[in-house]
């Protein structure tokens, strides 16, 4: 236990860590407030509301329309409030109507496809039939769910930034022992070989998972404090950011929880990978570079390399690599997967065990 506390102390007392977190908190706070509140406005009975007052008005109006969303309900909304278009021809002009009318307008008309945003026309019969089929198939629950797609996007972005900070902080976990010649001292006894390894791994995981859980919890609490809990039960098929087919029948809170758990697994795997690179490197820079390349490959391999592979099997392997990479796990809700969940978990578990074994070999095999 003393070794664990020592290793955790070393991690948490890095000035670099707190500097990065401070910058991230300021940036995220300004970004969150600017989009979630600062840009918010709505028109009710000819009166324009902004900021928190606009959100309160929209929540009040949305309560009248809660329930399963149908084509008929969308038409009723537009019949009640009219189409919500811009007061001018460009995006910068204020938009008329409240959030409910804006949502119905976006769903039923070609407003988002137009260059002139001061007008809109209903979708073609074929497009309306496709929309009706989707609503009939998933029967999503409609409620006030403004900016949920932005919240998911922001949550995913901040998680990726947090992982980069974790990589920067943890890359020196073993290399500093090599550089300061303390590794040779620790490895002179059997306890040093085993206990130091366990302490470093435990401290790194507590730090990484704790930071991930804390950051996600604070962002969710901030979102719910402003927009309320109304949208937690909203059907995910109504949120464009979540495109994975098997999630479409679920509620927002269920998909958020799934993404959160996949993210925890991604953080776990990335932490183990960083420690492996650190244990196998003599310089912190090499461990850092290796960790960054490994993490970035989860984006570039399935999206770029798979496009130039000549054979289907090679393209499939690229996709599988992306699915099981920490980057793919952290973006599981938006990115989808070519693998069934069970196979994905099996491959991630196998990769983790292999990494732990190699880490142990690298650490115990150090000879100065």
PDB file of N, CA and C in Angstrom, residues 6-56:
ATOM      1  N   UNK A   6       2.853   6.055  -2.906  1.00  0.00           N
ATOM      2  CA  UNK A   6       4.016   6.769  -3.415  1.00  0.00           C
ATOM      3  C   UNK A   6       3.886   7.020  -4.919  1.00  0.00           C
ATOM      4  N   UNK A   7       3.473   5.983  -5.655  1.00  0.00           N
ATOM      5  CA  UNK A   7       3.331   6.128  -7.104  1.00  0.00           C
ATOM      6  C   UNK A   7       2.208   7.098  -7.463  1.00  0.00           C
ATOM      7  N   UNK A   8       1.095   7.036  -6.727  1.00  0.00           N
ATOM      8  CA  UNK A   8      -0.012   7.957  -6.989  1.00  0.00           C
ATOM      9  C   UNK A   8       0.395   9.382  -6.653  1.00  0.00           C
ATOM     10  N   UNK A   9       1.155   9.540  -5.595  1.00  0.00           N
ATOM     11  CA  UNK A   9       1.658  10.864  -5.212  1.00  0.00           C
ATOM     12  C   UNK A   9       2.531  11.442  -6.332  1.00  0.00           C
ATOM     13  N   UNK A  10       3.391  10.617  -6.910  1.00  0.00           N
ATOM     14  CA  UNK A  10       4.281  11.071  -7.987  1.00  0.00           C
ATOM     15  C   UNK A  10       3.481  11.537  -9.197  1.00  0.00           C
ATOM     16  N   UNK A  11       2.393  10.838  -9.487  1.00  0.00           N
ATOM     17  CA  UNK A  11       1.564  11.220 -10.633  1.00  0.00           C
ATOM     18  C   UNK A  11       0.840  12.535 -10.365  1.00  0.00           C
ATOM     19  N   UNK A  12       0.217  12.639  -9.200  1.00  0.00           N
ATOM     20  CA  UNK A  12      -0.637  13.793  -8.899  1.00  0.00           C
ATOM     21  C   UNK A  12       0.148  15.054  -8.580  1.00  0.00           C
ATOM     22  N   UNK A  13       1.438  14.948  -8.340  1.00  0.00           N
ATOM     23  CA  UNK A  13       2.239  16.130  -8.017  1.00  0.00           C
ATOM     24  C   UNK A  13       3.089  16.595  -9.193  1.00  0.00           C
ATOM     25  N   UNK A  14       2.625  16.302 -10.372  1.00  0.00           N
ATOM     26  CA  UNK A  14       3.280  16.830 -11.575  1.00  0.00           C
ATOM     27  C   UNK A  14       2.619  18.160 -11.936  1.00  0.00           C
ATOM     28  N   UNK A  15       3.381  19.219 -11.980  1.00  0.00           N
ATOM     29  CA  UNK A  15       2.828  20.528 -12.317  1.00  0.00           C
ATOM     30  C   UNK A  15       2.241  20.536 -13.719  1.00  0.00           C
ATOM     31  N   UNK A  16       2.879  19.766 -14.592  1.00  0.00           N
ATOM     32  CA  UNK A  16       2.402  19.710 -15.967  1.00  0.00           C
ATOM     33  C   UNK A  16       0.949  19.243 -16.016  1.00  0.00           C
ATOM     34  N   UNK A  17       0.610  18.239 -15.191  1.00  0.00           N
ATOM     35  CA  UNK A  17      -0.748  17.702 -15.163  1.00  0.00           C
ATOM     36  C   UNK A  17      -1.759  18.777 -14.815  1.00  0.00           C
ATOM     37  N   UNK A  18      -1.514  19.511 -13.748  1.00  0.00           N
ATOM     38  CA  UNK A  18      -2.469  20.508 -13.294  1.00  0.00           C
ATOM     39  C   UNK A  18      -2.527  21.709 -14.233  1.00  0.00           C
ATOM     40  N   UNK A  19      -1.415  21.999 -14.885  1.00  0.00           N
ATOM     41  CA  UNK A  19      -1.432  23.060 -15.887  1.00  0.00           C
ATOM     42  C   UNK A  19      -2.327  22.702 -17.057  1.00  0.00           C
ATOM     43  N   UNK A  20      -2.186  21.462 -17.553  1.00  0.00           N
ATOM     44  CA  UNK A  20      -3.024  21.005 -18.674  1.00  0.00           C
ATOM     45  C   UNK A  20      -4.492  20.969 -18.294  1.00  0.00           C
ATOM     46  N   UNK A  21      -4.776  20.458 -17.087  1.00  0.00           N
ATOM     47  CA  UNK A  21      -6.171  20.380 -16.644  1.00  0.00           C
ATOM     48  C   UNK A  21      -6.771  21.769 -16.466  1.00  0.00           C
ATOM     49  N   UNK A  22      -5.977  22.713 -15.986  1.00  0.00           N
ATOM     50  CA  UNK A  22      -6.465  24.075 -15.829  1.00  0.00           C
ATOM     51  C   UNK A  22      -6.856  24.691 -17.161  1.00  0.00           C
ATOM     52  N   UNK A  23      -5.985  24.529 -18.158  1.00  0.00           N
ATOM     53  CA  UNK A  23      -6.289  25.050 -19.493  1.00  0.00           C
ATOM     54  C   UNK A  23      -7.529  24.366 -20.063  1.00  0.00           C
ATOM     55  N   UNK A  24      -7.624  23.052 -19.874  1.00  0.00           N
ATOM     56  CA  UNK A  24      -8.762  22.298 -20.396  1.00  0.00           C
ATOM     57  C   UNK A  24     -10.068  22.745 -19.743  1.00  0.00           C
ATOM     58  N   UNK A  25     -10.042  22.975 -18.444  1.00  0.00           N
ATOM     59  CA  UNK A  25     -11.252  23.398 -17.737  1.00  0.00           C
ATOM     60  C   UNK A  25     -11.732  24.756 -18.239  1.00  0.00           C
ATOM     61  N   UNK A  26     -10.806  25.695 -18.413  1.00  0.00           N
ATOM     62  CA  UNK A  26     -11.177  27.023 -18.908  1.00  0.00           C
ATOM     63  C   UNK A  26     -11.736  26.924 -20.320  1.00  0.00           C
ATOM     64  N   UNK A  27     -11.048  26.186 -21.190  1.00  0.00           N
ATOM     65  CA  UNK A  27     -11.500  26.038 -22.574  1.00  0.00           C
ATOM     66  C   UNK A  27     -12.869  25.368 -22.630  1.00  0.00           C
ATOM     67  N   UNK A  28     -13.026  24.262 -21.897  1.00  0.00           N
ATOM     68  CA  UNK A  28     -14.293  23.522 -21.920  1.00  0.00           C
ATOM     69  C   UNK A  28     -15.428  24.362 -21.349  1.00  0.00           C
ATOM     70  N   UNK A  29     -15.142  25.130 -20.292  1.00  0.00           N
ATOM     71  CA  UNK A  29     -16.177  25.967 -19.700  1.00  0.00           C
ATOM     72  C   UNK A  29     -16.669  27.039 -20.657  1.00  0.00           C
ATOM     73  N   UNK A  30     -15.729  27.700 -21.339  1.00  0.00           N
ATOM     74  CA  UNK A  30     -16.108  28.735 -22.305  1.00  0.00           C
ATOM     75  C   UNK A  30     -16.863  28.131 -23.490  1.00  0.00           C
ATOM     76  N   UNK A  31     -16.384  26.989 -23.974  1.00  0.00           N
ATOM     77  CA  UNK A  31     -17.025  26.300 -25.097  1.00  0.00           C
ATOM     78  C   UNK A  31     -18.435  25.867 -24.703  1.00  0.00           C
ATOM     79  N   UNK A  32     -18.571  25.269 -23.537  1.00  0.00           N
ATOM     80  CA  UNK A  32     -19.863  24.781 -23.071  1.00  0.00           C
ATOM     81  C   UNK A  32     -20.852  25.927 -22.906  1.00  0.00           C
ATOM     82  N   UNK A  33     -20.457  26.963 -22.196  1.00  0.00           N
ATOM     83  CA  UNK A  33     -21.367  28.063 -21.930  1.00  0.00           C
ATOM     84  C   UNK A  33     -21.725  28.810 -23.217  1.00  0.00           C
ATOM     85  N   UNK A  34     -20.735  28.993 -24.086  1.00  0.00           N
ATOM     86  CA  UNK A  34     -20.990  29.718 -25.327  1.00  0.00           C
ATOM     87  C   UNK A  34     -22.019  29.047 -26.202  1.00  0.00           C
ATOM     88  N   UNK A  35     -21.937  27.719 -26.334  1.00  0.00           N
ATOM     89  CA  UNK A  35     -22.863  26.995 -27.199  1.00  0.00           C
ATOM     90  C   UNK A  35     -24.163  26.648 -26.479  1.00  0.00           C
ATOM     91  N   UNK A  36     -24.058  26.173 -25.256  1.00  0.00           N
ATOM     92  CA  UNK A  36     -25.233  25.678 -24.539  1.00  0.00           C
ATOM     93  C   UNK A  36     -26.157  26.801 -24.062  1.00  0.00           C
ATOM     94  N   UNK A  37     -25.583  27.952 -23.738  1.00  0.00           N
ATOM     95  CA  UNK A  37     -26.391  29.037 -23.188  1.00  0.00           C
ATOM     96  C   UNK A  37     -26.259  30.316 -24.009  1.00  0.00           C
ATOM     97  N   UNK A  38     -25.027  30.708 -24.307  1.00  0.00           N
ATOM     98  CA  UNK A  38     -24.787  31.992 -24.963  1.00  0.00           C
ATOM     99  C   UNK A  38     -25.470  32.152 -26.301  1.00  0.00           C
ATOM    100  N   UNK A  39     -25.569  31.068 -27.082  1.00  0.00           N
ATOM    101  CA  UNK A  39     -26.180  31.140 -28.411  1.00  0.00           C
ATOM    102  C   UNK A  39     -27.674  30.823 -28.388  1.00  0.00           C
ATOM    103  N   UNK A  40     -28.232  30.587 -27.218  1.00  0.00           N
ATOM    104  CA  UNK A  40     -29.609  30.119 -27.121  1.00  0.00           C
ATOM    105  C   UNK A  40     -30.592  31.277 -27.178  1.00  0.00           C
ATOM    106  N   UNK A  41     -31.589  31.174 -28.063  1.00  0.00           N
ATOM    107  CA  UNK A  41     -32.669  32.152 -28.114  1.00  0.00           C
ATOM    108  C   UNK A  41     -33.911  31.496 -28.691  1.00  0.00           C
ATOM    109  N   UNK A  42     -35.065  32.003 -28.292  1.00  0.00           N
ATOM    110  CA  UNK A  42     -36.329  31.444 -28.777  1.00  0.00           C
ATOM    111  C   UNK A  42     -37.377  32.549 -28.787  1.00  0.00           C
ATOM    112  N   UNK A  43     -38.388  32.394 -29.650  1.00  0.00           N
ATOM    113  CA  UNK A  43     -39.452  33.388 -29.789  1.00  0.00           C
ATOM    114  C   UNK A  43     -40.776  32.749 -29.389  1.00  0.00           C
ATOM    115  N   UNK A  44     -41.455  33.338 -28.422  1.00  0.00           N
ATOM    116  CA  UNK A  44     -42.753  32.855 -27.953  1.00  0.00           C
ATOM    117  C   UNK A  44     -43.730  34.025 -27.911  1.00  0.00           C
ATOM    118  N   UNK A  45     -44.817  33.930 -28.689  1.00  0.00           N
ATOM    119  CA  UNK A  45     -45.826  34.991 -28.751  1.00  0.00           C
ATOM    120  C   UNK A  45     -45.212  36.344 -29.078  1.00  0.00           C
ATOM    121  N   UNK A  46     -44.263  36.324 -29.997  1.00  0.00           N
ATOM    122  CA  UNK A  46     -43.642  37.557 -30.438  1.00  0.00           C
ATOM    123  C   UNK A  46     -42.569  38.109 -29.528  1.00  0.00           C
ATOM    124  N   UNK A  47     -42.329  37.446 -28.409  1.00  0.00           N
ATOM    125  CA  UNK A  47     -41.301  37.903 -27.465  1.00  0.00           C
ATOM    126  C   UNK A  47     -40.060  37.025 -27.601  1.00  0.00           C
ATOM    127  N   UNK A  48     -38.908  37.645 -27.757  1.00  0.00           N
ATOM    128  CA  UNK A  48     -37.666  36.891 -27.916  1.00  0.00           C
ATOM    129  C   UNK A  48     -36.989  36.725 -26.561  1.00  0.00           C
ATOM    130  N   UNK A  49     -36.669  35.474 -26.239  1.00  0.00           N
ATOM    131  CA  UNK A  49     -35.971  35.159 -24.996  1.00  0.00           C
ATOM    132  C   UNK A  49     -34.576  34.646 -25.336  1.00  0.00           C
ATOM    133  N   UNK A  50     -33.627  34.904 -24.466  1.00  0.00           N
ATOM    134  CA  UNK A  50     -32.253  34.447 -24.689  1.00  0.00           C
ATOM    135  C   UNK A  50     -31.726  33.737 -23.449  1.00  0.00           C
ATOM    136  N   UNK A  51     -30.654  32.971 -23.643  1.00  0.00           N
ATOM    137  CA  UNK A  51     -29.969  32.330 -22.530  1.00  0.00           C
ATOM    138  C   UNK A  51     -30.844  31.369 -21.754  1.00  0.00           C
ATOM    139  N   UNK A  52     -30.729  31.420 -20.434  1.00  0.00           N
ATOM    140  CA  UNK A  52     -31.450  30.492 -19.566  1.00  0.00           C
ATOM    141  C   UNK A  52     -32.961  30.674 -19.652  1.00  0.00           C
ATOM    142  N   UNK A  53     -33.420  31.909 -19.896  1.00  0.00           N
ATOM    143  CA  UNK A  53     -34.860  32.142 -20.037  1.00  0.00           C
ATOM    144  C   UNK A  53     -35.406  31.429 -21.272  1.00  0.00           C
ATOM    145  N   UNK A  54     -34.632  31.424 -22.344  1.00  0.00           N
ATOM    146  CA  UNK A  54     -35.052  30.738 -23.565  1.00  0.00           C
ATOM    147  C   UNK A  54     -35.157  29.234 -23.338  1.00  0.00           C
ATOM    148  N   UNK A  55     -34.201  28.679 -22.606  1.00  0.00           N
ATOM    149  CA  UNK A  55     -34.230  27.242 -22.310  1.00  0.00           C
ATOM    150  C   UNK A  55     -35.457  26.897 -21.476  1.00  0.00           C
ATOM    151  N   UNK A  56     -35.768  27.720 -20.473  1.00  0.00           N
ATOM    152  CA  UNK A  56     -36.938  27.480 -19.628  1.00  0.00           C
ATOM    153  C   UNK A  56     -38.225  27.525 -20.443  1.00  0.00           C
TER     154      UNK A  56
END
